[in-house]
Amino acid sequence: MAVLSVREKLAILSDAAKYDASCASSGSARRDSLKSGGIGSTEGSGICHSYAPDGRCISLLKILLTNFCIYDCSYCINRSSSNVRRARFSVDEVVRLTMDFYRRNYIEGLFLSSGVIRSPDKTMGEMVEVARRLRIEEKFGGYIHLKTIPEASAELIEKAGRYA
């Protein structure tokens, strides 16, 4: 199996995240002014727009930690029996991507979900570690939305809430 670059993982895992309902622009067409030589081109790199209760538009990096999954839920595109291209970010890669996008003012926050890796606790633990590193080590003050993983321990859900 070939080793994927972070850019390839981003393409796969941001596309897979569009099925996770939440962002108003998920799956929408993106502007492309490259053909006309203009500015303002955007690439499908996982940036979606959500709206705060006060109506502000918030740009989020919306990705999956992985689209590998141990379950075979018939409704899910990332089910174990699905024939989709698979990828997985490391915790370090998600932290680095988030901070790089944030420093460039592309995003104001992170929306992170995942397929289930090995077990619900293993997956939720990695997602919590992403949020912990962003908050504690990187001093990230932006928005973090962590999807909870079904059947993860109450302790991990509590930690997710603390950092998100």
XYZ file of N, CA and C in Angstrom:
492
model
N 0.836 -1.178 0.000
C 0.000 0.000 0.000
C 0.884 1.245 0.000
N 0.604 2.170 -0.892
C 1.405 3.380 -1.033
C 1.188 4.324 0.145
N 2.239 5.012 0.538
C 2.146 6.002 1.594
C 1.566 7.280 0.987
N 0.526 7.802 1.614
C -0.138 9.005 1.109
C 0.490 10.258 1.698
N 0.549 11.304 0.899
C 1.013 12.601 1.404
C -0.102 13.225 2.241
N 0.235 14.214 3.030
C -0.763 14.920 3.831
C -1.805 15.550 2.910
N -1.376 16.069 1.787
C -2.308 16.676 0.827
C -3.307 15.639 0.286
N -2.809 14.427 -0.029
C -3.702 13.361 -0.497
C -4.678 12.941 0.606
N -4.167 12.827 1.830
C -5.038 12.499 2.960
C -6.096 13.576 3.149
N -5.690 14.834 3.033
C -6.629 15.947 3.187
C -7.741 15.858 2.143
N -7.383 15.555 0.907
C -8.393 15.434 -0.152
C -9.383 14.311 0.163
N -8.878 13.167 0.600
C -9.735 12.014 0.892
C -10.594 12.270 2.121
N -9.977 12.755 3.191
C -10.680 12.859 4.472
C -11.565 14.100 4.580
N -11.296 15.130 3.798
C -12.230 16.260 3.768
C -13.435 15.897 2.910
N -13.206 15.157 1.833
C -14.324 14.708 1.005
C -15.216 13.754 1.803
N -14.626 12.844 2.550
C -15.403 11.898 3.357
C -16.186 12.611 4.454
N -15.682 13.741 4.936
C -16.354 14.484 6.007
C -17.625 15.172 5.531
N -17.791 15.344 4.232
C -18.981 16.044 3.734
C -20.260 15.288 4.061
N -20.149 14.000 4.345
C -21.318 13.207 4.700
C -21.728 13.402 6.154
N -20.877 14.036 6.931
C -21.158 14.296 8.336
C -21.923 15.608 8.420
N -23.222 15.540 8.518
C -24.074 16.729 8.455
C -23.744 17.718 9.560
N -23.540 18.964 9.159
C -23.364 20.040 10.125
C -23.127 21.371 9.458
N -22.280 21.404 8.454
C -21.899 22.675 7.857
C -22.814 23.017 6.691
N -23.206 24.256 6.617
C -24.142 24.698 5.587
C -23.596 24.519 4.186
N -22.290 24.605 4.020
C -21.727 24.532 2.674
C -21.172 23.161 2.327
N -21.395 22.167 3.169
C -20.866 20.830 2.886
C -21.348 20.343 1.535
N -20.413 19.944 0.711
C -20.758 19.401 -0.588
C -21.107 20.439 -1.628
N -20.967 21.711 -1.295
C -21.313 22.745 -2.269
C -20.188 22.933 -3.277
N -20.540 23.507 -4.416
C -19.534 23.778 -5.449
C -18.633 24.913 -4.990
N -17.386 24.847 -5.368
C -16.439 25.887 -4.988
C -16.074 26.712 -6.205
N -15.813 27.990 -5.968
C -15.445 28.877 -7.071
C -14.111 28.478 -7.653
N -13.967 28.673 -8.946
C -12.709 28.385 -9.609
C -12.470 29.456 -10.664
N -11.595 30.390 -10.341
C -11.292 31.451 -11.297
C -9.944 31.221 -11.973
N -9.370 30.049 -11.816
C -8.070 29.773 -12.429
C -8.119 29.878 -13.952
N -9.195 29.408 -14.552
C -9.296 29.429 -16.011
C -9.323 30.847 -16.555
N -9.891 31.769 -15.788
C -9.983 33.153 -16.250
C -8.766 33.970 -15.826
N -7.884 33.385 -15.032
C -6.701 34.102 -14.572
C -6.995 35.025 -13.399
N -8.185 34.926 -12.839
C -8.580 35.804 -11.732
C -8.090 35.305 -10.391
N -8.499 36.027 -9.373
C -8.150 35.614 -8.014
C -9.401 35.078 -7.337
N -9.220 34.433 -6.226
C -10.353 33.929 -5.470
C -10.642 32.461 -5.699
N -9.750 31.760 -6.333
C -9.967 30.329 -6.520
C -9.905 29.630 -5.177
N -10.723 28.628 -5.037
C -10.665 27.812 -3.834
C -10.535 26.371 -4.241
N -9.960 25.588 -3.375
C -9.747 24.176 -3.647
C -10.512 23.395 -2.602
N -10.982 22.226 -2.953
C -11.700 21.388 -1.999
C -10.776 20.872 -0.927
N -10.391 21.718 -0.009
C -9.408 21.325 0.993
C -10.008 21.228 2.383
N -11.297 20.987 2.459
C -11.897 20.738 3.751
C -12.396 21.955 4.485
N -12.451 23.093 3.862
C -12.943 24.284 4.536
C -14.428 24.418 4.264
N -15.207 24.460 5.340
C -16.647 24.636 5.217
C -17.057 25.841 6.048
N -18.272 26.246 5.861
C -18.779 27.415 6.578
C -19.976 27.009 7.412
N -19.945 27.424 8.655
C -21.042 27.186 9.568
C -21.465 28.540 10.113
N -22.581 28.568 10.795
C -23.103 29.845 11.276
C -23.311 29.816 12.778
N -22.815 30.846 13.441
C -22.971 30.991 14.882
C -24.411 31.435 15.182
N -24.866 31.248 16.411
C -26.222 31.668 16.764
C -26.499 33.148 16.469
N -25.447 33.974 16.491
C -25.634 35.404 16.209
C -25.579 35.719 14.714
N -25.468 34.661 13.871
C -25.500 34.856 12.423
C -24.142 34.976 11.755
N -23.062 35.052 12.554
C -21.728 35.137 11.957
C -21.387 33.863 11.214
N -20.719 34.011 10.088
C -20.231 32.874 9.313
C -18.848 32.494 9.842
N -18.674 31.227 10.144
C -17.416 30.730 10.696
C -16.832 29.699 9.735
N -15.579 29.890 9.334
C -14.888 28.941 8.470
C -14.230 27.866 9.325
N -14.501 26.608 8.981
C -13.966 25.483 9.743
C -13.212 24.526 8.831
N -12.146 23.955 9.356
C -11.492 22.838 8.704
C -12.303 21.617 9.097
N -13.029 21.027 8.145
C -13.904 19.893 8.425
C -13.293 18.640 7.816
N -12.817 17.767 8.697
C -12.128 16.553 8.258
C -12.489 15.378 9.157
N -12.176 14.197 8.659
C -12.215 12.993 9.475
C -10.798 12.672 9.915
N -10.661 12.127 11.111
C -9.367 11.610 11.543
C -8.999 10.426 10.647
N -9.995 9.605 10.345
C -9.832 8.496 9.408
C -11.176 8.121 8.820
N -11.136 7.513 7.648
C -12.363 6.942 7.096
C -12.312 5.411 7.143
N -11.299 4.860 7.809
C -11.305 3.433 8.129
C -12.329 3.242 9.240
N -13.018 2.131 9.259
C -13.974 1.881 10.332
C -14.117 0.384 10.556
N -14.209 0.002 11.828
C -14.366 -1.412 12.169
C -15.814 -1.870 12.011
N -16.748 -0.924 11.890
C -18.169 -1.265 11.782
C -18.618 -1.288 10.325
N -19.730 -1.934 10.086
C -20.270 -2.071 8.737
C -21.722 -1.568 8.686
N -21.927 -0.341 9.135
C -23.265 0.257 9.164
C -23.736 0.520 7.733
N -24.877 -0.011 7.370
C -25.335 0.044 5.979
C -25.550 1.468 5.477
N -25.838 2.414 6.350
C -26.097 3.800 5.943
C -24.821 4.612 5.718
N -23.676 4.106 6.115
C -22.451 4.910 6.142
C -21.539 4.604 4.956
N -21.097 5.646 4.277
C -20.180 5.491 3.142
C -18.829 4.919 3.585
N -18.460 5.132 4.833
C -17.160 4.673 5.333
C -17.224 3.316 6.017
N -18.328 2.598 5.876
C -18.473 1.274 6.492
C -17.340 0.352 6.023
N -17.052 -0.644 6.804
C -15.914 -1.519 6.513
C -16.013 -2.211 5.157
N -17.216 -2.487 4.683
C -17.375 -3.178 3.402
C -17.408 -2.234 2.200
N -17.351 -0.934 2.440
C -17.402 0.041 1.350
C -16.082 0.053 0.578
N -16.196 0.220 -0.715
C -15.015 0.244 -1.571
C -14.583 1.691 -1.824
N -14.179 2.384 -0.770
C -13.706 3.762 -0.895
C -12.212 3.806 -0.626
N -11.557 4.820 -1.144
C -10.129 5.005 -0.875
C -9.972 5.404 0.592
N -9.104 4.741 1.299
C -8.951 4.945 2.750
C -7.715 5.786 3.063
N -7.834 6.527 4.162
C -6.712 7.337 4.640
C -6.872 7.535 6.143
N -5.779 7.909 6.777
C -5.807 8.177 8.216
C -4.771 9.243 8.533
N -5.204 10.264 9.266
C -4.284 11.276 9.770
C -3.717 10.821 11.103
N -2.510 11.250 11.391
C -1.987 11.103 12.749
C -2.472 12.316 13.544
N -2.383 12.222 14.852
C -2.740 13.355 15.704
C -1.877 14.563 15.330
N -0.573 14.335 15.144
C 0.336 15.431 14.779
C -0.081 16.104 13.476
N -0.502 15.326 12.485
C -0.900 15.908 11.207
C -2.134 16.796 11.343
N -3.107 16.363 12.141
C -4.316 17.183 12.324
C -3.968 18.482 13.054
N -3.147 18.397 14.075
C -2.738 19.600 14.814
C -1.991 20.560 13.893
N -1.055 20.031 13.123
C -0.257 20.864 12.212
C -1.130 21.508 11.131
N -2.015 20.719 10.519
C -2.914 21.268 9.493
C -3.790 22.376 10.071
N -4.367 22.109 11.223
C -5.244 23.098 11.851
C -4.494 24.396 12.129
N -3.325 24.282 12.711
C -2.551 25.484 13.035
C -2.072 26.201 11.776
N -1.654 25.458 10.763
C -1.218 26.086 9.505
C -2.365 26.848 8.856
N -3.543 26.239 8.782
C -4.706 26.912 8.196
C -5.129 28.115 9.044
N -5.065 27.953 10.359
C -5.467 29.028 11.275
C -4.512 30.227 11.159
N -3.225 29.964 11.134
C -2.230 31.044 11.034
C -2.351 31.809 9.716
N -2.808 31.122 8.680
C -3.006 31.783 7.380
C -4.376 32.458 7.286
N -5.138 32.377 8.368
C -6.459 32.987 8.443
C -7.458 32.354 7.477
N -7.246 31.078 7.135
C -8.185 30.345 6.284
C -9.378 29.853 7.092
N -9.139 29.555 8.363
C -10.180 28.971 9.213
C -10.227 29.677 10.558
N -11.352 29.467 11.225
C -11.517 29.955 12.595
C -11.669 28.795 13.569
N -11.716 27.581 13.028
C -11.887 26.440 13.905
C -11.776 25.122 13.182
N -11.964 24.056 13.947
C -11.832 22.681 13.474
C -13.109 21.916 13.765
N -13.585 21.170 12.773
C -14.676 20.209 12.934
C -14.049 18.853 12.674
N -13.998 17.999 13.698
C -13.316 16.715 13.579
C -14.257 15.570 13.925
N -14.369 14.633 13.006
C -15.126 13.411 13.209
C -14.235 12.259 12.766
N -14.751 11.041 12.814
C -13.898 9.913 12.452
C -14.690 8.638 12.279
N -14.128 7.731 11.479
C -14.540 6.346 11.514
C -13.975 5.762 12.801
N -14.374 4.576 13.163
C -13.919 3.977 14.425
C -12.688 3.117 14.177
N -11.583 3.509 14.808
C -10.299 2.827 14.701
C -10.168 1.859 15.876
N -10.018 0.599 15.618
C -9.809 -0.440 16.650
C -10.929 -0.527 17.683
N -11.282 0.617 18.321
C -12.348 0.641 19.326
C -12.849 2.078 19.476
N -14.061 2.245 20.022
C -14.553 3.610 20.256
C -13.620 4.429 21.160
N -13.077 3.809 22.207
C -12.187 4.548 23.109
C -10.874 4.938 22.443
N -10.318 4.071 21.615
C -9.079 4.397 20.895
C -9.321 5.622 20.005
N -10.417 5.636 19.290
C -10.737 6.728 18.379
C -11.002 8.020 19.146
N -11.871 7.952 20.151
C -12.197 9.145 20.927
C -10.950 9.674 21.629
N -10.093 8.777 22.078
C -8.846 9.177 22.728
C -7.950 9.984 21.799
N -7.841 9.567 20.538
C -7.025 10.317 19.580
C -7.650 11.674 19.269
N -8.977 11.714 19.171
C -9.637 12.996 18.904
C -9.463 13.959 20.080
N -9.561 13.438 21.294
C -9.336 14.260 22.493
C -7.896 14.764 22.515
N -6.961 13.910 22.121
C -5.553 14.320 22.100
C -5.326 15.450 21.096
N -6.006 15.425 19.958
C -5.918 16.536 19.001
C -6.362 17.828 19.687
N -7.526 17.787 20.322
C -8.054 18.986 20.980
C -7.155 19.439 22.131
N -6.645 18.491 22.905
C -5.765 18.840 24.031
C -4.509 19.535 23.534
N -3.883 18.977 22.510
C -2.660 19.600 21.984
C -2.942 20.991 21.408
N -4.056 21.114 20.708
C -4.395 22.434 20.168
C -4.561 23.447 21.295
N -5.315 23.096 22.314
C -5.590 24.036 23.410
C -4.374 24.283 24.306
N -3.719 23.217 24.734
C -2.650 23.332 25.743
C -1.300 23.667 25.111
N -0.893 22.902 24.122
C 0.442 23.100 23.553
C 0.488 24.235 22.533
N -0.546 24.361 21.718
C -0.550 25.396 20.670
C -1.257 26.685 21.095
N -1.907 26.655 22.259
C -2.662 27.824 22.754
C -3.734 28.269 21.756
N -4.341 27.306 21.065
C -5.362 27.564 20.054
C -6.629 28.068 20.728
N -7.067 29.247 20.334
C -8.271 29.842 20.910
C -9.476 29.760 19.999
N -9.318 29.089 18.855
C -10.418 28.967 17.904
C -11.448 27.939 18.339
N -12.461 27.791 17.517
C -13.561 26.870 17.760
C -13.107 25.435 17.488
N -13.496 24.510 18.338
C -13.248 23.086 18.103
C -14.562 22.344 18.298
N -14.951 21.600 17.273
C -16.131 20.741 17.343
C -15.655 19.311 17.187
N -15.806 18.512 18.235
C -15.458 17.099 18.172
C -16.747 16.295 18.164
N -16.915 15.451 17.170
C -18.051 14.539 17.173
C -17.736 13.453 18.193
N -18.708 13.101 18.998
C -18.464 12.023 19.953
C -18.633 10.679 19.249
N -17.839 9.745 19.663
C -17.862 8.408 19.086
C -18.792 7.542 19.947
N -19.805 6.939 19.333
C -20.723 6.090 20.104
C -19.974 5.013 20.877
N -20.391 4.789 22.108
C -19.845 3.784 23.022
C -18.478 4.141 23.591
N -18.007 5.377 23.357
C -16.765 5.822 24.014
C -17.059 6.030 25.498
N -16.037 5.905 26.316
C -16.219 6.019 27.769
C -16.651 7.426 28.171
N -17.368 7.497 29.275
C -17.833 8.779 29.807
C -16.652 9.696 30.134
N -15.556 9.123 30.598
C -14.361 9.903 30.926
C -13.808 10.618 29.681
N -13.764 9.906 28.556
C -13.266 10.513 27.318
C -14.229 11.575 26.780
N -15.517 11.342 26.905
C -16.510 12.329 26.471
C -16.365 13.597 27.319
N -16.133 13.434 28.616
C -15.929 14.579 29.501
C -14.671 15.357 29.100
N -13.588 14.647 28.802
C -12.359 15.306 28.369
C -12.570 16.031 27.049
N -13.315 15.422 26.142
C -13.613 16.069 24.852
C -14.311 17.399 25.092
N -15.281 17.398 25.988
C -15.996 18.633 26.315
C -15.108 19.668 26.957
N -14.159 19.230 27.764
C -13.244 20.152 28.419
C -12.380 20.893 27.406
N -11.879 20.191 26.397
C -10.980 20.816 25.426
C -11.707 21.458 24.247
N -12.825 20.889 23.880
C -13.560 21.470 22.751
C -14.314 22.699 23.218
